[in-house]
mmCIF file of C-alpha atoms in Angstrom:
data_model
loop_
_atom_site.group_PDB
_atom_site.id
_atom_site.type_symbol
_atom_site.label_atom_id
_atom_site.label_comp_id
_atom_site.label_asym_id
_atom_site.label_seq_id
_atom_site.Cartn_x
_atom_site.Cartn_y
_atom_site.Cartn_z
ATOM 1 C CA MET A 1 27.422 -12.995 56.829
ATOM 2 C CA ASN A 2 26.383 -12.985 60.485
ATOM 3 C CA LEU A 3 28.221 -11.554 63.501
ATOM 4 C CA PRO A 4 29.817 -14.834 64.679
ATOM 5 C CA ASN A 5 31.270 -15.417 61.200
ATOM 6 C CA LYS A 6 32.547 -11.834 61.086
ATOM 7 C CA LEU A 7 34.263 -12.386 64.443
ATOM 8 C CA ALA A 8 35.947 -15.540 63.124
ATOM 9 C CA ILE A 9 37.167 -13.634 60.063
ATOM 10 C CA LEU A 10 38.379 -10.813 62.306
ATOM 11 C CA ARG A 11 40.348 -13.392 64.324
ATOM 12 C CA MET A 12 42.099 -14.532 61.145
ATOM 13 C CA VAL A 13 42.834 -10.964 60.024
ATOM 14 C CA LEU A 14 44.297 -10.103 63.452
ATOM 15 C CA VAL A 15 46.946 -12.782 62.933
ATOM 16 C CA ILE A 16 48.828 -10.472 60.540
ATOM 17 C CA PRO A 17 49.501 -7.566 62.944
ATOM 18 C CA PHE A 18 49.971 -10.067 65.788
ATOM 19 C CA VAL A 19 52.789 -11.883 63.968
ATOM 20 C CA ILE A 20 54.368 -8.581 62.929
ATOM 21 C CA PHE A 21 54.465 -7.222 66.497
ATOM 22 C CA LEU A 22 55.599 -10.515 68.015
ATOM 23 C CA SER A 23 58.324 -10.951 65.391
ATOM 24 C CA LEU A 24 59.591 -7.420 65.984
ATOM 25 C CA ALA A 25 59.631 -8.002 69.733
ATOM 26 C CA LEU A 26 61.559 -11.266 69.409
ATOM 27 C CA GLU A 27 63.945 -10.113 66.693
ATOM 28 C CA TYR A 28 65.251 -7.002 68.403
ATOM 29 C CA SER A 29 66.483 -6.644 71.933
ATOM 30 C CA ASP A 30 66.983 -3.154 73.210
ATOM 31 C CA SER A 31 67.053 -1.147 76.364
ATOM 32 C CA THR A 32 64.612 1.514 75.175
ATOM 33 C CA GLY A 33 61.458 -0.410 75.986
ATOM 34 C CA ILE A 34 60.410 -0.754 72.355
ATOM 35 C CA THR A 35 60.690 -4.534 72.554
ATOM 36 C CA MET A 36 58.382 -4.641 75.568
ATOM 37 C CA THR A 37 55.949 -2.312 73.807
ATOM 38 C CA MET A 38 55.875 -4.688 70.831
ATOM 39 C CA ARG A 39 55.234 -7.622 73.205
ATOM 40 C CA ILE A 40 52.356 -5.739 74.824
ATOM 41 C CA PHE A 41 50.814 -4.911 71.416
ATOM 42 C CA ALA A 42 51.214 -8.550 70.321
ATOM 43 C CA ALA A 43 49.638 -9.785 73.574
ATOM 44 C CA ILE A 44 46.707 -7.369 73.295
ATOM 45 C CA ILE A 45 46.013 -8.496 69.738
ATOM 46 C CA PHE A 46 46.379 -12.178 70.664
ATOM 47 C CA VAL A 47 44.082 -11.912 73.691
ATOM 48 C CA GLY A 48 41.584 -9.824 71.720
ATOM 49 C CA ALA A 49 41.527 -12.457 68.989
ATOM 50 C CA ALA A 50 41.161 -15.241 71.573
ATOM 51 C CA ILE A 51 38.222 -13.416 73.151
ATOM 52 C CA THR A 52 36.462 -13.312 69.781
ATOM 53 C CA ASP A 53 36.583 -17.129 69.837
ATOM 54 C CA TYR A 54 34.559 -17.167 73.036
ATOM 55 C CA TYR A 55 32.019 -14.640 71.815
ATOM 56 C CA ASP A 56 31.458 -15.952 68.304
ATOM 57 C CA GLY A 57 30.427 -19.343 69.684
ATOM 58 C CA LYS A 58 28.322 -17.852 72.455
ATOM 59 C CA ILE A 59 26.488 -15.509 70.073
ATOM 60 C CA ALA A 60 25.989 -18.229 67.454
ATOM 61 C CA ARG A 61 24.402 -20.587 69.997
ATOM 62 C CA LYS A 62 22.334 -17.941 71.806
ATOM 63 C CA TYR A 63 20.790 -16.476 68.650
ATOM 64 C CA ASN A 64 20.758 -19.689 66.611
ATOM 65 C CA LEU A 65 23.228 -18.272 64.095
ATOM 66 C CA ILE A 66 25.095 -21.536 63.555
ATOM 67 C CA THR A 67 25.941 -21.915 59.866
ATOM 68 C CA ASN A 68 28.018 -24.311 57.800
ATOM 69 C CA LEU A 69 30.377 -21.435 57.063
ATOM 70 C CA GLY A 70 30.716 -20.779 60.788
ATOM 71 C CA LYS A 71 31.426 -24.456 61.451
ATOM 72 C CA LEU A 72 34.335 -24.118 59.046
ATOM 73 C CA LEU A 73 35.557 -20.630 59.996
ATOM 74 C CA ASP A 74 35.560 -20.938 63.793
ATOM 75 C CA PRO A 75 37.947 -23.894 64.189
ATOM 76 C CA LEU A 76 40.029 -22.679 61.244
ATOM 77 C CA ALA A 77 40.453 -19.233 62.823
ATOM 78 C CA ASP A 78 41.469 -20.829 66.133
ATOM 79 C CA LYS A 79 44.051 -23.016 64.441
ATOM 80 C CA ILE A 80 45.484 -20.134 62.410
ATOM 81 C CA LEU A 81 45.839 -17.993 65.535
ATOM 82 C CA VAL A 82 47.461 -20.678 67.697
ATOM 83 C CA ILE A 83 49.701 -22.062 64.949
ATOM 84 C CA SER A 84 50.898 -18.570 63.989
ATOM 85 C CA ALA A 85 51.914 -17.928 67.608
ATOM 86 C CA LEU A 86 53.642 -21.308 67.911
ATOM 87 C CA VAL A 87 55.523 -20.989 64.614
ATOM 88 C CA THR A 88 56.646 -17.441 65.405
ATOM 89 C CA LEU A 89 57.880 -18.468 68.849
ATOM 90 C CA ALA A 90 59.680 -21.502 67.389
ATOM 91 C CA LYS A 91 61.240 -19.384 64.628
ATOM 92 C CA PHE A 92 62.916 -17.260 67.283
ATOM 93 C CA SER A 93 63.936 -20.317 69.365
ATOM 94 C CA GLN A 94 61.514 -19.492 72.176
ATOM 95 C CA ILE A 95 59.933 -22.972 72.219
ATOM 96 C CA SER A 96 60.802 -26.454 71.021
ATOM 97 C CA LEU A 97 60.056 -27.123 67.390
ATOM 98 C CA TRP A 98 58.966 -30.644 68.398
ATOM 99 C CA PHE A 99 56.116 -29.213 70.470
ATOM 100 C CA VAL A 100 54.988 -27.185 67.481
ATOM 101 C CA ILE A 101 55.174 -30.175 65.132
ATOM 102 C CA ILE A 102 53.130 -32.360 67.490
ATOM 103 C CA ILE A 103 50.455 -29.685 67.918
ATOM 104 C CA ILE A 104 50.233 -28.935 64.186
ATOM 105 C CA PHE A 105 50.087 -32.668 63.374
ATOM 106 C CA ARG A 106 47.174 -33.114 65.801
ATOM 107 C CA GLU A 107 45.309 -30.130 64.394
ATOM 108 C CA LEU A 108 45.710 -31.306 60.790
ATOM 109 C CA LEU A 109 44.723 -34.864 61.710
ATOM 110 C CA ILE A 110 41.585 -33.738 63.538
ATOM 111 C CA THR A 111 40.643 -31.336 60.727
ATOM 112 C CA GLY A 112 40.953 -34.175 58.230
ATOM 113 C CA LEU A 113 38.911 -36.523 60.387
ATOM 114 C CA ARG A 114 36.256 -33.839 60.864
ATOM 115 C CA SER A 115 35.949 -33.566 57.105
ATOM 116 C CA ILE A 116 35.619 -37.329 56.685
ATOM 117 C CA VAL A 117 32.914 -37.760 59.329
ATOM 118 C CA ALA A 118 31.131 -34.627 58.082
ATOM 119 C CA ALA A 119 30.917 -36.285 54.672
ATOM 120 C CA GLU A 120 29.101 -39.105 56.469
ATOM 121 C CA GLY A 121 26.658 -36.517 57.841
ATOM 122 C CA VAL A 122 28.064 -36.635 61.369
ATOM 123 C CA VAL A 123 29.304 -33.702 63.428
ATOM 124 C CA ILE A 124 31.391 -34.590 66.465
ATOM 125 C CA ALA A 125 31.241 -31.722 68.926
ATOM 126 C CA ALA A 126 34.314 -30.611 70.816
ATOM 127 C CA GLU A 127 34.634 -32.310 74.178
ATOM 128 C CA SER A 128 35.746 -30.674 77.399
ATOM 129 C CA LEU A 129 39.342 -31.878 76.911
ATOM 130 C CA GLY A 130 39.479 -30.054 73.586
ATOM 131 C CA LYS A 131 38.134 -26.906 75.209
ATOM 132 C CA TRP A 132 40.693 -27.197 78.018
ATOM 133 C CA LYS A 133 43.419 -27.733 75.406
ATOM 134 C CA THR A 134 42.476 -24.494 73.701
ATOM 135 C CA ALA A 135 42.176 -22.549 76.958
ATOM 136 C CA THR A 136 45.546 -23.743 78.289
ATOM 137 C CA GLN A 137 47.197 -23.029 74.934
ATOM 138 C CA MET A 138 45.830 -19.479 74.961
ATOM 139 C CA VAL A 139 46.985 -18.829 78.537
ATOM 140 C CA ALA A 140 50.454 -20.333 77.997
ATOM 141 C CA LEU A 141 50.953 -18.477 74.733
ATOM 142 C CA THR A 142 49.777 -15.183 76.225
ATOM 143 C CA LEU A 143 52.314 -15.539 79.042
ATOM 144 C CA MET A 144 55.111 -16.351 76.583
ATOM 145 C CA ILE A 145 54.187 -13.426 74.353
ATOM 146 C CA LEU A 146 54.069 -10.965 77.226
ATOM 147 C CA ILE A 147 56.954 -12.147 79.416
ATOM 148 C CA PRO A 148 60.432 -12.929 78.072
ATOM 149 C CA PHE A 149 60.860 -16.299 79.786
ATOM 150 C CA SER A 150 63.702 -18.676 79.004
ATOM 151 C CA PHE A 151 63.382 -21.476 76.431
ATOM 152 C CA THR A 152 63.050 -24.005 79.277
ATOM 153 C CA VAL A 153 60.302 -22.089 81.096
ATOM 154 C CA ASN A 154 58.395 -21.591 77.836
ATOM 155 C CA ASN A 155 58.513 -25.328 77.136
ATOM 156 C CA LEU A 156 57.340 -26.079 80.675
ATOM 157 C CA LEU A 157 54.427 -23.680 80.144
ATOM 158 C CA LEU A 158 53.494 -25.616 77.000
ATOM 159 C CA LEU A 159 53.675 -29.021 78.664
ATOM 160 C CA ILE A 160 50.071 -29.148 79.937
ATOM 161 C CA PRO A 161 48.616 -27.831 76.653
ATOM 162 C CA LEU A 162 50.771 -30.361 74.789
ATOM 163 C CA ILE A 163 49.524 -33.258 76.915
ATOM 164 C CA LEU A 164 45.918 -32.100 76.481
ATOM 165 C CA THR A 165 46.540 -31.767 72.738
ATOM 166 C CA VAL A 166 47.660 -35.381 72.476
ATOM 167 C CA VAL A 167 44.994 -36.819 74.808
ATOM 168 C CA SER A 168 42.120 -34.871 73.228
ATOM 169 C CA GLY A 169 43.425 -35.850 69.795
ATOM 170 C CA VAL A 170 43.385 -39.535 70.741
ATOM 171 C CA GLU A 171 39.883 -39.091 72.178
ATOM 172 C CA TYR A 172 38.682 -37.539 68.916
ATOM 173 C CA VAL A 173 40.320 -40.248 66.778
ATOM 174 C CA LEU A 174 38.558 -42.944 68.816
ATOM 175 C CA LYS A 175 35.184 -41.193 68.388
ATOM 176 C CA CYS A 176 35.757 -40.915 64.631
ATOM 177 C CA LYS A 177 36.757 -44.572 64.484
ATOM 178 C CA ASN A 178 33.470 -45.523 66.166
ATOM 179 C CA VAL A 179 31.490 -43.374 63.712
ATOM 180 C CA LEU A 180 33.294 -44.689 60.645
ATOM 181 C CA ASN A 181 33.044 -48.347 61.740
ATOM 182 C CA LYS A 182 29.226 -48.249 61.927
#
């Protein structure tokens, strides 16, 4: 178990306290500042987990610690973190459920396609659109976690990540189609 894999596992474990703090912040509104404190804790955990995504990949590439387990854990940890934030926000009517459904559908589709092409011995690396999708999702979600925007503003914040989610998903499907048609 190398350091990048441990960071990916840490990212998954951090989802539990993140969801607890975010749920508490969204469930209760008060004038004592406790709600804002819960938002700050949730944001710190979310950003800390997102930072581990950057470092586990960087460390794995720099020290040649890329493993099959890491290839599974890293994208899985990212998806668990982002989906947990989206589902929690949707549960408390902070964002549109349709946005969440579209994003989850894309993630499941791409995960399935990754498995199929991997069985063919092919690994399709993430393209820049996919990296931008993840970065914009993390920024938008961090803002929504930290600042109590309206439903409309939250959905506007998710618009660019949603568009990048769809476009990068189509891009990945086309690459998989080319691989599988050979």
